Tab-separated table of C-alpha atoms and ligand atoms in Angstrom:
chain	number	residue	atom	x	y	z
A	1	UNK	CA	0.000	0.000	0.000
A	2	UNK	CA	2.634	2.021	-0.895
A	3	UNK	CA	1.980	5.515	1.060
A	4	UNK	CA	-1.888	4.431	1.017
A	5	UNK	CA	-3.876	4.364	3.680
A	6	UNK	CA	-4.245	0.755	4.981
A	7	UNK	CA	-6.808	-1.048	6.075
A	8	UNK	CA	-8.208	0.445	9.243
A	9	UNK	CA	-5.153	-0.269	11.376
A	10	UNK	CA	-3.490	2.458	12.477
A	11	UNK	CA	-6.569	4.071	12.360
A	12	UNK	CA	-7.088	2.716	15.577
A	13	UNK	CA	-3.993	3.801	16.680
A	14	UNK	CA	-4.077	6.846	15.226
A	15	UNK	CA	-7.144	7.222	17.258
A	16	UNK	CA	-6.014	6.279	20.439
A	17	UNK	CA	-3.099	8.361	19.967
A	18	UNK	CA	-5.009	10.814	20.002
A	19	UNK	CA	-7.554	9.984	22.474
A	20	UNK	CA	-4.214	9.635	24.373
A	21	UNK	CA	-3.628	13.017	23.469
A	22	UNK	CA	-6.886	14.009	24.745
A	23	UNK	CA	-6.657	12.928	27.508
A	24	UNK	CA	-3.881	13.876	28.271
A	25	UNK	CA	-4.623	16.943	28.829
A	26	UNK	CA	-7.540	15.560	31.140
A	27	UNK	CA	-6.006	15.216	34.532
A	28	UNK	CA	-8.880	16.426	35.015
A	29	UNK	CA	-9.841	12.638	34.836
A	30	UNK	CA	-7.458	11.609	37.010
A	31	UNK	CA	-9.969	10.959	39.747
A	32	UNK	CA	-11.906	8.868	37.007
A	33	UNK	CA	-8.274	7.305	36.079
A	34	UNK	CA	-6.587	5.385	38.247
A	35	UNK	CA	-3.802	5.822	36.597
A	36	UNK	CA	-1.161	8.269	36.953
A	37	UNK	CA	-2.068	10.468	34.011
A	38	UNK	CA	-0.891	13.933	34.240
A	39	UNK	CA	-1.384	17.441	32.870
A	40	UNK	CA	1.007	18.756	30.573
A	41	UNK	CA	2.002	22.040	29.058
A	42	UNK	CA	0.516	23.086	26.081
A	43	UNK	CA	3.843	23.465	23.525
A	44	UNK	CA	5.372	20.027	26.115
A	45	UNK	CA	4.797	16.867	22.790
A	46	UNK	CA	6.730	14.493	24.842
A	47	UNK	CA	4.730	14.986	27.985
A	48	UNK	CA	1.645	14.470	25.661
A	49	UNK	CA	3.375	11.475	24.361
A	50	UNK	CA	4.122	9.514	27.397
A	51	UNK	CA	0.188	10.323	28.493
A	52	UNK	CA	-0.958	9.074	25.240
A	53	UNK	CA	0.837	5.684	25.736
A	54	UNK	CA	-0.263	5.444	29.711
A	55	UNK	CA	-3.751	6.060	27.688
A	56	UNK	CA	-3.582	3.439	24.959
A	57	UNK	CA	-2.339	0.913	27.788
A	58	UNK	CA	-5.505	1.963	29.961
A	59	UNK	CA	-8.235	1.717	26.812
A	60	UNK	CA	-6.717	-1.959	25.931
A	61	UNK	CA	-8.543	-3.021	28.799
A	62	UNK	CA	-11.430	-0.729	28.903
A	63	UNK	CA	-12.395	2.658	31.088
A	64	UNK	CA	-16.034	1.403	32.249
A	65	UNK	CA	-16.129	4.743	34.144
A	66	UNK	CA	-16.102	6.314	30.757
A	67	UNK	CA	-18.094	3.728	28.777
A	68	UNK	CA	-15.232	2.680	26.692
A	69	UNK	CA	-14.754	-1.219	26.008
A	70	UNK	CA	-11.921	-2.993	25.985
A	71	UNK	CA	-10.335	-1.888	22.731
A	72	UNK	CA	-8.093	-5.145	22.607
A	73	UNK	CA	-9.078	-6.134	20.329
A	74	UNK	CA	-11.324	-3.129	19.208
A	75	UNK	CA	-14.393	-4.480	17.685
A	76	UNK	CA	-16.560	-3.250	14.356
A	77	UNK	CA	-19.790	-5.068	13.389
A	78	UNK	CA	-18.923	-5.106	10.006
A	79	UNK	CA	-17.267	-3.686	7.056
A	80	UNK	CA	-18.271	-3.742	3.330
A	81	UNK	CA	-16.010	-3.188	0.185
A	82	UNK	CA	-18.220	-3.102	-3.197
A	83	UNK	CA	-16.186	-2.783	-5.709
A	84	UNK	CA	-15.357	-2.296	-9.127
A	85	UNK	CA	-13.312	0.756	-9.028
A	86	UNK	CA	-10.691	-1.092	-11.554
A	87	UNK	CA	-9.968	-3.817	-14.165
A	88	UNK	CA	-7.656	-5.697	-11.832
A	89	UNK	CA	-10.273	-5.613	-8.686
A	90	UNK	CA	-13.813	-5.989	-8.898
A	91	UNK	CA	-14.773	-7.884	-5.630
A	92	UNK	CA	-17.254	-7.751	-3.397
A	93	UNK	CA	-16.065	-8.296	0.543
A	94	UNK	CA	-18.258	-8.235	3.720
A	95	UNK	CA	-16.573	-8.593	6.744
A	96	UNK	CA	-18.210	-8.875	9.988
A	97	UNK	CA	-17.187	-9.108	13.473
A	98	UNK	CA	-14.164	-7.177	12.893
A	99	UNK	CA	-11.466	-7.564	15.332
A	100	UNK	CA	-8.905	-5.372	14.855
A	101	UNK	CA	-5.712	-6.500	17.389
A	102	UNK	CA	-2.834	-4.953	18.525
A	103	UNK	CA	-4.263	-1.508	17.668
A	104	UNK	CA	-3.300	-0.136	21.178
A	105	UNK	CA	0.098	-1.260	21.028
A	106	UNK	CA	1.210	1.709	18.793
A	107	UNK	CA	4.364	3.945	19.247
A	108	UNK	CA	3.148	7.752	19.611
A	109	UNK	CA	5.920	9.378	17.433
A	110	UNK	CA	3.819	12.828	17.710
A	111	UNK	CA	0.798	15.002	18.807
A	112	UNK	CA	0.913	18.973	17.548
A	113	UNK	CA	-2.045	21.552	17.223
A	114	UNK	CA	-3.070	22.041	20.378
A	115	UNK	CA	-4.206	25.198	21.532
A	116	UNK	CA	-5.049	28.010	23.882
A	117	UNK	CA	-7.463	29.660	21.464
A	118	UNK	CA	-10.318	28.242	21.576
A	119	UNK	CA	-11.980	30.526	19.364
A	120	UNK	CA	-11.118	29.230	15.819
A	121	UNK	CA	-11.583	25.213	15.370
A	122	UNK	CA	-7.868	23.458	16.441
A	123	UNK	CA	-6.283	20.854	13.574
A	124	UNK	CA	-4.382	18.172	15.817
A	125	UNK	CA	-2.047	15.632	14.575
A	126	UNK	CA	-0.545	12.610	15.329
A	127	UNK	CA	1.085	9.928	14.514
A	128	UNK	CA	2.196	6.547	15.152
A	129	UNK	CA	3.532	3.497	14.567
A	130	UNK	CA	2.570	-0.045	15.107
A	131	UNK	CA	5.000	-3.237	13.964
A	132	UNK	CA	2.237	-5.935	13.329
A	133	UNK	CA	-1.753	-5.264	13.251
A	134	UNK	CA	-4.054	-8.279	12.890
A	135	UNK	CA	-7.591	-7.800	11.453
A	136	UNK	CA	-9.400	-11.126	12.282
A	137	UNK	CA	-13.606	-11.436	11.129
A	138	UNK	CA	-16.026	-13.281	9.371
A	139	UNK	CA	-16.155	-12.769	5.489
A	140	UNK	CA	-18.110	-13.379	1.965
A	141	UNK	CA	-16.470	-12.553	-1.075
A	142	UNK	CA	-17.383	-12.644	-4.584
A	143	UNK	CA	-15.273	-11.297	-8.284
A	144	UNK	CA	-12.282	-10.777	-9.739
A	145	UNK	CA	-9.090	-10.661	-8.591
A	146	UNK	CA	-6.950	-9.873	-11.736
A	147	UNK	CA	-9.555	-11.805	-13.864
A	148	UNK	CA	-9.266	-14.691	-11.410
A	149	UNK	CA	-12.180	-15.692	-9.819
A	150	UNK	CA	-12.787	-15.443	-6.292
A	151	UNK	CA	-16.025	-16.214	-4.106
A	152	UNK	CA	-16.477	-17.765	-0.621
A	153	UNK	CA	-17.346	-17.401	2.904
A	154	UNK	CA	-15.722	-18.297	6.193
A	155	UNK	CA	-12.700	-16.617	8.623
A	156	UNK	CA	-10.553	-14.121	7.515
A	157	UNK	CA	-6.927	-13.331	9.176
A	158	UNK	CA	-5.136	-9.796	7.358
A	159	UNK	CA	-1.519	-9.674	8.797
A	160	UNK	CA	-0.626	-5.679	8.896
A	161	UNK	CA	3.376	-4.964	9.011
A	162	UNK	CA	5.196	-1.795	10.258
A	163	UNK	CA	1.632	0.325	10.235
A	164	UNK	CA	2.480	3.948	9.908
A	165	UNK	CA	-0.924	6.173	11.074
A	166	UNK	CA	-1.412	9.625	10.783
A	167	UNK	CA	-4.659	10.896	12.402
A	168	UNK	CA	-6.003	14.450	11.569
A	169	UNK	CA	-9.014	15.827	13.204
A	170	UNK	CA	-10.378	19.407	13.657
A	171	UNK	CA	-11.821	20.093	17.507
A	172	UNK	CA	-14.101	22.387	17.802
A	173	UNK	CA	-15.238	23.988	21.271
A	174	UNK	CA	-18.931	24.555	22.693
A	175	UNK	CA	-19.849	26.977	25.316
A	176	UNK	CA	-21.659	25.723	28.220
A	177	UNK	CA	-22.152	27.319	31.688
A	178	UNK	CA	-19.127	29.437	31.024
A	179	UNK	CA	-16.896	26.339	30.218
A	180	UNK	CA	-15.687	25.414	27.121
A	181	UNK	CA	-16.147	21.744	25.942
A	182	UNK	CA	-14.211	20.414	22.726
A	183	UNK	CA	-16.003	17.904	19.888
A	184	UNK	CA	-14.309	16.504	17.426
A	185	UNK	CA	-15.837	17.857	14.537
A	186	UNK	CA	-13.799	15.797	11.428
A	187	UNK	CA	-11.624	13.260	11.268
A	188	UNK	CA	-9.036	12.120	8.951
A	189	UNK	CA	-6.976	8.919	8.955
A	190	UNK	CA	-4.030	8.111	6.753
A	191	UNK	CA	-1.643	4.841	6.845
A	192	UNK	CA	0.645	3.640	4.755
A	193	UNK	CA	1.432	-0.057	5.166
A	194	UNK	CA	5.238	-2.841	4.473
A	195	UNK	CA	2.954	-5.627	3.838
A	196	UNK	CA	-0.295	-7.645	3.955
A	197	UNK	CA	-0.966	-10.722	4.455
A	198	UNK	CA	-4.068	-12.791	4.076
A	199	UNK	CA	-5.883	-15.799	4.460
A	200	UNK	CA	-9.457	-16.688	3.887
A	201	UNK	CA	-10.681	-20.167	5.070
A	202	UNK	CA	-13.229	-21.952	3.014
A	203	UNK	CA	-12.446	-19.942	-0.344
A	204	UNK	CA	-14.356	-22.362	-3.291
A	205	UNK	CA	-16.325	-23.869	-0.551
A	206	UNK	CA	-13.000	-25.291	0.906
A	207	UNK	CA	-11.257	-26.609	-2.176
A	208	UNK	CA	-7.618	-26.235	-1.473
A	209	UNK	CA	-5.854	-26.217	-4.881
A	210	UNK	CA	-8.040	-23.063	-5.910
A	211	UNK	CA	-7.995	-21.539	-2.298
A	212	UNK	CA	-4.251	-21.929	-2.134
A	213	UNK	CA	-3.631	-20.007	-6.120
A	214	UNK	CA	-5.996	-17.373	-5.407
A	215	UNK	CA	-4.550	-16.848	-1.596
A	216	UNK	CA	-1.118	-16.846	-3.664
A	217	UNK	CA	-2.030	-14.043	-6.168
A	218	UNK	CA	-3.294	-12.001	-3.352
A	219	UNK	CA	-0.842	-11.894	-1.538
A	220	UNK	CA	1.720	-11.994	-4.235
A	221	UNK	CA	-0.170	-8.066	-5.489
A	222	UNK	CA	-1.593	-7.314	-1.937
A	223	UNK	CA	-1.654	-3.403	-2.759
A	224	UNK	CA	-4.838	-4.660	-5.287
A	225	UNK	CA	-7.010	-5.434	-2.504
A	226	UNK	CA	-5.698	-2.911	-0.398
A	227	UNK	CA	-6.069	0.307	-2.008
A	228	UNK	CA	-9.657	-0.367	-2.147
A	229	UNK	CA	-10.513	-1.417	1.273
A	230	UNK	CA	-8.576	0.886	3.137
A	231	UNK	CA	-10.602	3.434	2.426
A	232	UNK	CA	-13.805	1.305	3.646
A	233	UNK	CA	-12.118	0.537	6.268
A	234	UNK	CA	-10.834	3.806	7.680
A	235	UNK	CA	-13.888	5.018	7.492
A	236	UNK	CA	-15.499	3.048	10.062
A	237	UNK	CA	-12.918	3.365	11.935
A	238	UNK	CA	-13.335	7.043	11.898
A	239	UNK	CA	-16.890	6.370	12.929
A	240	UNK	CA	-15.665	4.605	15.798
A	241	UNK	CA	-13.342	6.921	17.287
A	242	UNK	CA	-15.753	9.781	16.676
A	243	UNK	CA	-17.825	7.966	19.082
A	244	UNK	CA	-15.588	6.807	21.494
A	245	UNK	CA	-13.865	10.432	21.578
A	246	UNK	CA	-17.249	11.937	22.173
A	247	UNK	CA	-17.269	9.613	25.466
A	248	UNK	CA	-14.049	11.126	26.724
A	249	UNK	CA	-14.706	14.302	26.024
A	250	UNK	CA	-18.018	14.896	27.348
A	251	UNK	CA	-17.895	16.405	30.697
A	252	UNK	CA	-14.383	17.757	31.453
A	253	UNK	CA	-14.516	21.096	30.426
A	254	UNK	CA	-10.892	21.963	27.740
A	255	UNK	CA	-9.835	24.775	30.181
A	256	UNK	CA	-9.097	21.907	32.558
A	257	UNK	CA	-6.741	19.539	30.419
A	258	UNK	CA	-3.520	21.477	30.320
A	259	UNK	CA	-1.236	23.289	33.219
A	260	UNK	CA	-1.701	27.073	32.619
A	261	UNK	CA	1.294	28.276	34.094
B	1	LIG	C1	1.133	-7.961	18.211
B	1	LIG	O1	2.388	-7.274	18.176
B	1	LIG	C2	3.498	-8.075	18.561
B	1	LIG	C3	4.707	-7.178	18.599
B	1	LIG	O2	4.910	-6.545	17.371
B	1	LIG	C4	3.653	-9.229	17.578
B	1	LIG	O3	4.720	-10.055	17.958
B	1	LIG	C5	2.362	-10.038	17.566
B	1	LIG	O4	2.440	-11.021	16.560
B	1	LIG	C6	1.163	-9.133	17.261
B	1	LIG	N1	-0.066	-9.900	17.401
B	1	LIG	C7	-0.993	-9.921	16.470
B	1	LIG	C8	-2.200	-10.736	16.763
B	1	LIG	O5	-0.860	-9.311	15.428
């Protein structure tokens, strides 16, 4: 996937990064965390960063104060690629039960944008990077994989290597009692990916010499499948941390996430 965005991956990451990031900032929450999560200084990144990996290690087990799940693995009901966007791909793929694993075990390498003024909408970035992601769910597919056939239904296992995630998302703040409360109002996520790998059990209703040739193509021209899912699937993802950020951010009002001084 060249410098494509990869299948959901370090989207999580990307995410958590930045719910890391977030949070950070919420000491605020340290009564709600048990975990020594401190405030940092606005302009301090590698503060930031060492709160956004206490953060990620805290969400892999789940913040039921906060109504966050365990998000290892992070789940996704399901995730649908219909395609025929080119001559060498035309396949349809559901996936459901998505497990995505590993996603909290990212390396922050950065968090910028964040910001006293509250008055124009704040771009944050960060980044990270994750050695091995697995995606694990049920699957159906059906086309063309290079004008090979493909169709069948069973498990699917995508092997992710050396996920780079970049995670762009514009807060916005709210007024309320006098107190300013951040949303996050979009949310980008880009990845680029060393290699997939995957296996589908049960391809040609479990006939292994077909299975095994079309298992070898894909693999052999992974960027083919891809290029087209990744954006499927970082959408959802998207989704998902829009939702899960909304959690965090809820009640602690922004002015209380960073030291002032
Ligand atoms: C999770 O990451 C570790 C360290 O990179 C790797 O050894 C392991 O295979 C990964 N597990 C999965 C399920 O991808």
């Amino acid at each position: 996937m060249i410098l494509k965005p990869i299948f959901g991956s370090s989207h999580m990451l990307v995410f958590l990064a930045f719910v890391a990031s977030l949070f950070i900032q919420s000491c605020v929450l340290a009564v709600e965390f048990p975990e020594p999560v401190t405030k940092c200084h606005f302009a301090d990144e590698k503060c930031m960063i060492e709160q956004g990996h206490k953060l990620m290690k805290k969400a892999a087990t789940g913040v039921p104060e906060r109504d966050i799940p365990a998000l290892e693995p992070l789940k996704l009901d399901k995730i649908e690629m219909l395609g025929d966007k080119n001559n060498a791909l035309k396949v349809d793929l559901v996936m459901s039960d998505v497990e995505f694993h590993n996603y909290t075990k990212a390396r922050i390498t950065s968090i910028k944008g964040f910001s006293k003024d509250l008055s124009k909408p704040m771009k944050i970035v960060s980044q990270n990077v994750n050695p091995r992601i697995t995606i694990k769910s049920k699957y159906k597919i059906s086309g063309n994989i290079l004008v090979l056939p493909i169709r069948g239904e069973g498990e699917l296992t995508m092997i992710l290597d050396n996920v780079k995630t970049r995670f762009t998302t514009t807060l916005k703040a709210e007024e309320r009692d006098g107190k300013h409360f951040v949303y996050a109002d979009t949310l980008k996520v880009e990845t680029q990916v060393d290699n997939v790998h995957t296996d589908m059990t049960n391809l040609f209703n479990g006939d292994k010499t077909l299975s095994n040739s079309i298992l070898q193509v894909m693999n052999e021209n992974w960027r083919l499948l891809s290029d087209d899912l990744t954006p499927v699937i970082n959408e959802a993802l998207a989704n998902k941390m829009k939702e899960l950020l909304s959690k965090f951010f809820k009640d602690i009002p922004y002015e209380d996430y960073f030291l002032t001084d």
